[in-house]
Short mmCIF file of C-alpha atoms and ligand atoms in Angstrom, two decimals:
data_model
loop_
_atom_site.label_atom_id
_atom_site.label_comp_id
_atom_site.label_asym_id
_atom_site.label_seq_id
_atom_site.Cartn_x
_atom_site.Cartn_y
_atom_site.Cartn_z
CA MET A 1 110.48 117.13 149.17
CA PHE A 2 111.37 114.08 147.01
CA PHE A 3 110.85 114.46 143.28
CA LYS A 4 111.03 111.25 141.25
CA ASP A 5 113.55 111.74 138.46
CA ASN A 6 111.81 112.06 135.11
CA ILE A 7 112.69 109.80 132.21
CA TYR A 8 114.82 112.47 130.49
CA LYS A 9 116.95 112.89 133.60
CA ARG A 10 117.27 109.15 134.09
CA ILE A 11 118.50 108.67 130.53
CA TYR A 12 120.82 111.70 130.77
CA LYS A 13 122.32 110.39 134.00
CA LYS A 14 123.20 107.08 132.34
CA ILE A 15 124.68 108.87 129.32
CA LYS A 16 126.79 110.95 131.70
CA GLU A 17 127.87 107.88 133.66
CA TYR A 18 129.28 105.79 130.78
CA ASP A 19 132.45 106.63 128.82
CA LYS A 20 131.63 104.14 126.10
CA ILE A 21 128.21 104.26 124.46
CA VAL A 22 126.87 102.21 121.57
CA ILE A 23 123.71 103.27 119.77
CA ALA A 24 121.75 100.74 117.72
CA ARG A 25 118.45 100.73 115.82
CA HIS A 26 116.31 98.34 113.84
CA VAL A 27 117.25 96.16 110.87
CA GLY A 28 116.16 97.46 107.47
CA ALA A 29 117.22 101.00 108.30
CA ASP A 30 114.87 103.84 107.43
CA PRO A 31 115.43 107.59 107.84
CA ASP A 32 113.92 107.73 111.35
CA ALA A 33 116.00 104.80 112.65
CA LEU A 34 119.16 106.25 111.11
CA ALA A 35 118.52 109.86 112.10
CA SER A 36 117.57 109.08 115.70
CA SER A 37 120.66 106.92 116.28
CA ILE A 38 123.18 109.01 114.33
CA ALA A 39 122.01 112.39 115.69
CA LEU A 40 122.02 111.08 119.25
CA ARG A 41 125.65 109.99 118.82
CA ASP A 42 126.65 113.37 117.43
CA VAL A 43 124.88 115.28 120.18
CA ILE A 44 126.44 113.13 122.92
CA ILE A 45 129.90 113.71 121.44
CA ASN A 46 129.16 117.43 121.13
CA THR A 47 128.20 117.54 124.80
CA PHE A 48 130.87 115.15 126.12
CA PRO A 49 133.83 115.27 123.69
CA ASP A 50 135.83 112.69 125.67
CA LYS A 51 133.27 109.93 125.41
CA LYS A 52 133.57 107.18 122.82
CA VAL A 53 130.23 106.90 121.06
CA TYR A 54 129.42 104.50 118.23
CA THR A 55 126.30 104.27 116.07
CA ILE A 56 126.08 100.83 114.54
CA GLY A 57 123.92 98.84 112.11
CA PHE A 58 123.92 97.76 108.50
CA PRO A 59 124.21 100.83 106.25
CA ALA A 60 121.50 101.82 103.74
CA SER A 61 123.16 103.34 100.70
CA ARG A 62 120.15 105.42 99.64
CA PHE A 63 120.10 107.17 103.01
CA LYS A 64 123.85 107.72 103.29
CA TYR A 65 123.28 111.50 103.38
CA ILE A 66 121.97 111.04 106.94
CA GLY A 67 125.44 110.18 108.19
CA ILE A 68 128.13 107.61 108.63
CA LEU A 69 128.03 104.53 110.84
CA ASP A 70 130.62 102.97 113.11
CA LYS A 71 131.80 99.45 113.83
CA LEU A 72 130.77 97.81 117.08
CA PRO A 73 133.74 98.04 119.48
CA GLU A 74 135.28 94.69 120.47
CA LYS A 75 134.57 95.02 124.18
CA VAL A 76 131.07 96.10 125.17
CA ASP A 77 130.53 94.69 128.65
CA ASP A 78 131.63 98.05 130.06
CA ALA A 79 129.43 100.05 127.68
CA LEU A 80 125.98 101.59 127.68
CA LEU A 81 123.71 100.50 124.82
CA ILE A 82 120.95 102.81 123.61
CA VAL A 83 118.50 101.25 121.16
CA THR A 84 116.30 103.64 119.22
CA ASP A 85 113.16 102.91 117.19
CA THR A 86 113.13 99.15 117.91
CA PRO A 87 110.54 97.32 120.02
CA ASP A 88 111.92 93.77 120.11
CA TYR A 89 115.11 91.72 120.29
CA LYS A 90 114.87 90.21 116.83
CA ARG A 91 114.81 93.61 115.11
CA ILE A 92 117.85 95.14 116.84
CA ASP A 93 120.55 95.48 114.19
CA GLY A 94 123.93 94.26 115.36
CA ALA A 95 123.78 94.35 119.17
CA ASN A 96 122.43 92.28 122.04
CA PRO A 97 121.44 94.33 125.10
CA ARG A 98 122.45 91.41 127.34
CA ASP A 99 126.11 91.88 126.33
CA PHE A 100 126.23 95.43 127.66
CA ALA A 101 126.70 96.86 131.15
CA TYR A 102 123.41 98.73 130.88
CA SER A 103 120.83 99.28 128.16
CA ILE A 104 118.19 101.87 127.30
CA LYS A 105 115.35 101.68 124.80
CA ILE A 106 113.90 104.84 123.21
CA ASP A 107 111.02 103.82 120.97
CA HIS A 108 107.69 104.90 119.52
CA HIS A 109 106.40 101.49 118.44
CA PRO A 110 103.61 99.79 120.36
CA PHE A 111 105.17 97.67 123.14
CA VAL A 112 106.28 94.21 122.01
CA GLU A 113 108.69 93.00 124.70
CA LYS A 114 111.10 94.35 127.30
CA THR A 115 114.60 94.34 125.85
CA CYS A 116 116.48 96.95 127.89
CA ASP A 117 117.09 97.84 131.53
CA LEU A 118 115.46 101.23 131.13
CA GLU A 119 112.71 101.72 128.57
CA TRP A 120 111.16 104.95 127.37
CA ILE A 121 108.29 104.00 125.07
CA ASP A 122 105.92 106.60 123.71
CA ASP A 123 103.68 105.12 121.03
CA LYS A 124 101.99 108.50 120.67
CA ALA A 125 105.25 110.06 119.48
CA SER A 126 105.45 110.59 115.73
CA SER A 127 108.92 109.10 115.50
CA ALA A 128 112.00 108.09 117.43
CA SER A 129 113.60 111.29 116.11
CA GLN A 130 110.90 113.36 117.83
CA MET A 131 111.74 111.56 121.10
CA ILE A 132 115.45 112.30 120.69
CA ILE A 133 114.69 116.00 120.12
CA GLU A 134 112.52 115.93 123.24
CA LEU A 135 115.33 114.27 125.22
CA ILE A 136 117.81 116.93 124.08
CA PHE A 137 115.41 119.80 124.86
CA ASN A 138 114.80 118.46 128.36
CA THR A 139 118.40 117.73 129.39
CA LYS A 140 121.82 119.34 129.19
CA LEU A 141 122.57 117.57 125.90
CA VAL A 142 123.67 120.22 123.41
CA MET A 143 122.04 120.18 119.96
CA THR A 144 124.08 120.83 116.82
CA LYS A 145 122.74 122.19 113.57
CA GLU A 146 123.74 119.00 111.73
CA ALA A 147 121.97 116.83 114.29
CA ALA A 148 118.89 119.06 114.05
CA GLU A 149 118.87 118.55 110.27
CA LYS A 150 119.02 114.79 110.63
CA LEU A 151 116.30 114.76 113.26
CA TYR A 152 114.08 116.97 111.14
CA ILE A 153 114.46 114.46 108.29
CA GLY A 154 113.63 111.61 110.69
CA VAL A 155 110.38 113.23 111.81
CA VAL A 156 109.36 114.28 108.30
CA ALA A 157 110.04 110.81 106.90
CA ASP A 158 108.17 108.91 109.61
CA THR A 159 105.15 111.22 109.51
CA ASN A 160 105.25 111.33 105.69
CA ARG A 161 105.47 115.12 105.76
CA PHE A 162 103.16 115.46 108.78
CA LEU A 163 100.36 113.48 107.12
CA PHE A 164 100.02 110.66 109.62
CA TYR A 165 97.60 110.63 112.53
CA TYR A 166 100.36 110.66 115.14
CA THR A 167 101.43 114.12 114.00
CA THR A 168 100.23 115.99 117.07
CA PRO A 169 100.38 119.54 118.43
CA LYS A 170 103.39 118.28 120.37
CA THR A 171 105.12 117.30 117.10
CA PHE A 172 104.55 120.76 115.63
CA GLY A 173 105.64 122.44 118.87
CA ILE A 174 108.88 120.47 118.94
CA MET A 175 109.55 121.08 115.25
CA ALA A 176 108.86 124.81 115.56
CA ARG A 177 111.37 125.07 118.39
CA LEU A 178 113.91 122.93 116.52
CA ILE A 179 113.75 125.21 113.48
CA ALA A 180 113.78 128.41 115.54
CA ASP A 181 116.71 127.30 117.73
CA THR A 182 118.95 125.96 114.97
CA ASN A 183 117.90 127.89 111.89
CA ILE A 184 117.99 124.79 109.69
CA ASP A 185 117.18 125.11 105.99
CA ILE A 186 114.15 122.85 105.71
CA THR A 187 113.57 123.24 101.98
CA GLY A 188 117.10 122.00 101.30
CA LEU A 189 116.41 118.97 103.47
CA TYR A 190 113.28 118.05 101.53
CA GLU A 191 115.43 117.88 98.44
CA SER A 192 117.66 115.14 99.87
CA LEU A 193 114.64 113.20 101.06
CA TYR A 194 112.32 113.52 98.06
CA MET A 195 114.45 114.01 94.92
CA ARG A 196 113.75 111.14 92.51
CA SER A 197 114.96 110.13 89.09
CA LEU A 198 112.44 110.14 86.26
CA LYS A 199 112.82 106.35 86.05
CA GLU A 200 111.85 106.00 89.68
CA LYS A 201 108.79 108.19 89.15
CA LYS A 202 107.83 106.00 86.19
CA PHE A 203 108.20 102.99 88.45
CA GLN A 204 105.62 104.58 90.71
CA SER A 205 103.19 104.57 87.80
CA TYR A 206 104.11 100.95 87.14
CA ILE A 207 103.03 100.10 90.67
CA VAL A 208 99.70 101.90 90.32
CA ASP A 209 99.11 100.18 86.99
CA ASN A 210 99.89 96.76 88.41
CA PHE A 211 98.32 96.93 91.86
CA LYS A 212 95.80 94.14 92.38
CA VAL A 213 92.85 95.90 93.98
CA SER A 214 90.14 94.00 95.82
CA GLU A 215 86.51 95.01 96.24
CA ASN A 216 87.17 95.63 99.91
CA GLY A 217 89.92 98.15 99.22
CA LEU A 218 93.12 96.11 99.50
CA ALA A 219 95.81 96.88 96.91
CA TYR A 220 98.98 94.87 96.64
CA ILE A 221 101.77 94.04 94.25
CA LEU A 222 104.61 91.56 94.23
CA VAL A 223 107.31 93.39 92.30
CA GLU A 224 109.30 90.96 90.20
CA ASP A 225 113.03 91.38 89.59
CA GLU A 226 112.42 92.16 85.92
CA ALA A 227 110.50 95.30 86.86
CA LEU A 228 113.20 96.32 89.32
CA SER A 229 115.86 96.14 86.63
CA LYS A 230 113.69 97.81 84.00
CA TYR A 231 113.14 100.83 86.25
CA ASP A 232 116.58 100.64 87.83
CA VAL A 233 115.39 100.48 91.43
CA ASP A 234 116.42 98.10 94.20
CA ALA A 235 114.00 96.09 96.30
CA ALA A 236 114.28 98.34 99.36
CA THR A 237 113.55 101.45 97.26
CA ALA A 238 110.53 99.69 95.77
CA ARG A 239 109.08 98.81 99.18
CA ASN A 240 109.91 102.24 100.51
CA MET A 241 107.70 103.70 97.80
CA VAL A 242 104.71 102.44 99.75
CA SER A 243 104.32 105.89 101.35
CA GLU A 244 103.34 107.34 97.98
CA PHE A 245 99.95 105.66 97.74
CA ASN A 246 97.94 107.21 100.52
CA TYR A 247 94.62 108.92 99.80
CA ILE A 248 93.51 106.82 96.86
CA ASP A 249 89.75 106.68 97.19
CA GLU A 250 89.30 102.99 96.38
CA ILE A 251 92.25 101.84 98.51
CA LEU A 252 92.20 101.40 102.30
CA VAL A 253 95.21 99.13 102.78
CA TRP A 254 98.08 98.79 100.34
CA ALA A 255 101.26 96.72 100.26
CA ILE A 256 104.38 96.33 98.17
CA PHE A 257 106.18 92.99 98.25
CA THR A 258 109.59 92.07 96.87
CA VAL A 259 111.50 88.79 96.73
CA ASP A 260 114.43 88.55 99.12
CA LYS A 261 116.68 86.08 97.35
CA GLN A 262 119.33 86.07 100.05
CA ASN A 263 116.89 84.95 102.73
CA ASN A 264 114.70 83.04 100.32
CA ASN A 265 111.48 84.76 101.32
CA ILE A 266 109.15 87.63 100.40
CA ARG A 267 109.24 90.96 102.23
CA GLY A 268 106.48 93.48 102.32
CA SER A 269 105.73 97.01 103.42
CA ILE A 270 102.09 97.57 104.31
CA ARG A 271 100.19 100.81 104.96
CA SER A 272 96.63 101.61 105.92
CA ARG A 273 94.35 104.58 106.23
CA GLY A 274 91.80 102.87 108.46
CA PRO A 275 92.03 99.15 109.22
CA ILE A 276 94.55 98.15 111.90
CA ILE A 277 97.29 96.15 110.19
CA ASN A 278 100.05 95.45 112.71
CA GLU A 279 98.20 92.54 114.31
CA VAL A 280 97.91 90.80 110.95
CA ALA A 281 101.56 91.62 110.16
CA SER A 282 102.70 90.09 113.45
CA LYS A 283 101.18 86.77 112.39
CA TYR A 284 103.50 86.83 109.37
CA ASN A 285 106.93 87.46 110.85
CA GLY A 286 106.26 91.14 111.02
CA GLY A 287 104.82 93.95 113.04
CA GLY A 288 105.07 97.70 113.31
CA HIS A 289 102.58 100.51 113.88
CA ILE A 290 98.81 100.26 113.59
CA TYR A 291 98.81 101.90 110.14
CA ALA A 292 102.40 101.15 109.00
CA SER A 293 103.78 97.64 109.19
CA GLY A 294 106.15 95.21 107.56
CA ALA A 295 106.05 91.43 107.17
CA ARG A 296 108.01 88.49 105.75
CA VAL A 297 106.46 85.39 104.23
CA ALA A 298 108.12 82.18 103.11
CA ASN A 299 106.51 81.81 99.68
CA SER A 300 103.63 82.81 97.42
CA GLU A 301 101.18 80.49 99.24
CA GLU A 302 101.85 82.27 102.49
CA LEU A 303 101.65 85.59 100.68
CA GLU A 304 98.16 84.69 99.55
CA LYS A 305 97.18 84.00 103.16
CA LEU A 306 98.57 87.33 104.32
CA VAL A 307 96.74 89.11 101.50
CA ALA A 308 93.49 87.32 102.43
CA ASP A 309 93.90 88.36 106.08
CA LEU A 310 94.52 91.98 105.11
CA ASP A 311 91.52 91.89 102.82
CA LYS A 312 89.40 90.64 105.71
CA GLU A 313 90.56 93.58 107.82
CA CYS A 314 89.36 95.89 105.03
CA PHE A 315 86.04 94.04 104.82
CA ASP A 316 85.49 94.22 108.59
CA TYR A 317 86.46 97.88 108.68
CA LYS A 318 84.00 98.77 105.94
CA ALA A 319 81.24 96.72 107.59
CA LYS A 320 81.85 98.52 110.89
CA GLU A 321 81.84 101.91 109.15
CA LYS A 322 78.45 101.10 107.62
CA GLN A 323 77.08 100.20 111.06
CA ASP A 324 78.32 103.39 112.76
P1 AMP B 1 108.54 99.51 106.66
O1 AMP B 1 107.40 99.08 105.85
O2 AMP B 1 109.76 98.66 106.50
O3 AMP B 1 108.79 100.97 106.51
O4 AMP B 1 108.12 99.31 108.18
C1 AMP B 1 106.98 99.90 108.73
C2 AMP B 1 106.99 99.66 110.22
O5 AMP B 1 106.89 98.27 110.47
C3 AMP B 1 108.26 100.12 110.92
O6 AMP B 1 107.91 100.61 112.18
C4 AMP B 1 109.08 98.87 111.03
O7 AMP B 1 109.92 98.91 112.16
C5 AMP B 1 108.02 97.80 111.20
N1 AMP B 1 108.44 96.53 110.58
C6 AMP B 1 108.81 96.35 109.29
N2 AMP B 1 109.12 95.06 109.06
C7 AMP B 1 108.93 94.41 110.22
C8 AMP B 1 109.10 93.05 110.65
N3 AMP B 1 109.51 92.10 109.81
N4 AMP B 1 108.83 92.77 111.94
C9 AMP B 1 108.41 93.71 112.80
N5 AMP B 1 108.24 95.01 112.47
C10 AMP B 1 108.49 95.35 111.20
#
């Protein structure tokens, strides 16, 4: 009888076939993007010590505890590219799938466009890290304790400690097995992910104090450079703080914006606990998940438009809730 190879086997076969493998992820690295790509490299090397495996992308200093990155090798037309956590071409950090002999996408974002020869997309997965664990559990790839630690961090960060709706029984099942199999110290891992300086905690209060909150439940702030220096935080850390403001009664959608001087625009991280936000974000050079998105606007006029669109989503959501 003919059994169609499952996706795990198809990916494993390609990993086995290529001696040179490059792993990439999205720009603006976050713990899930870093953990999924770095842990996959380490597990492939652990399983096939003779292969040359590189994880590339611009480093993020505040997440350096997740692991080190490599330089893209000079010649890649004989290599396999695996892209984790990235739905579209423009967000792949430092590699073009077309330059490689073969390419694979492993991603949990809603589909945006086909970028790779083989694509495993599961937008019900909590994180790309969860998908990498699943891949390892279902193939002959051999997990290491260090990789398990990174992947645990990736899942915890992307689910915000299992708070988000895409934390499913499958997520808990996979995490339970990961902990049981590798005996990782999860409390120690939380420390690296959640330890903050007092100044940074005070900055959190600054954000709450300075959020502009609309009647419809939109909260947003454009953090000026003065505030960043006063509280000694960088722009990426400020935006990353967006996860801290869930479950505020009056707030349905919230966003933190910072000025990107280098690119002469304004970047934002947006979160929601009801209204769908990724469609609005995609109109403003952005995208992401239905309740977790990012966007880039050219100036404060465009920022106002984005804010108005998000506010409308809140209004419509509330109106619909009243009807139901
Ligand atoms: P962030 O707010 O940067 O944590 O991003 C939240 C989600 O939105 C992640 O899945 C990102 O990959 C995605 N995202 C962030 N910025 C953009 C952007 N400019 N374009 C498309 N997706 C984005």
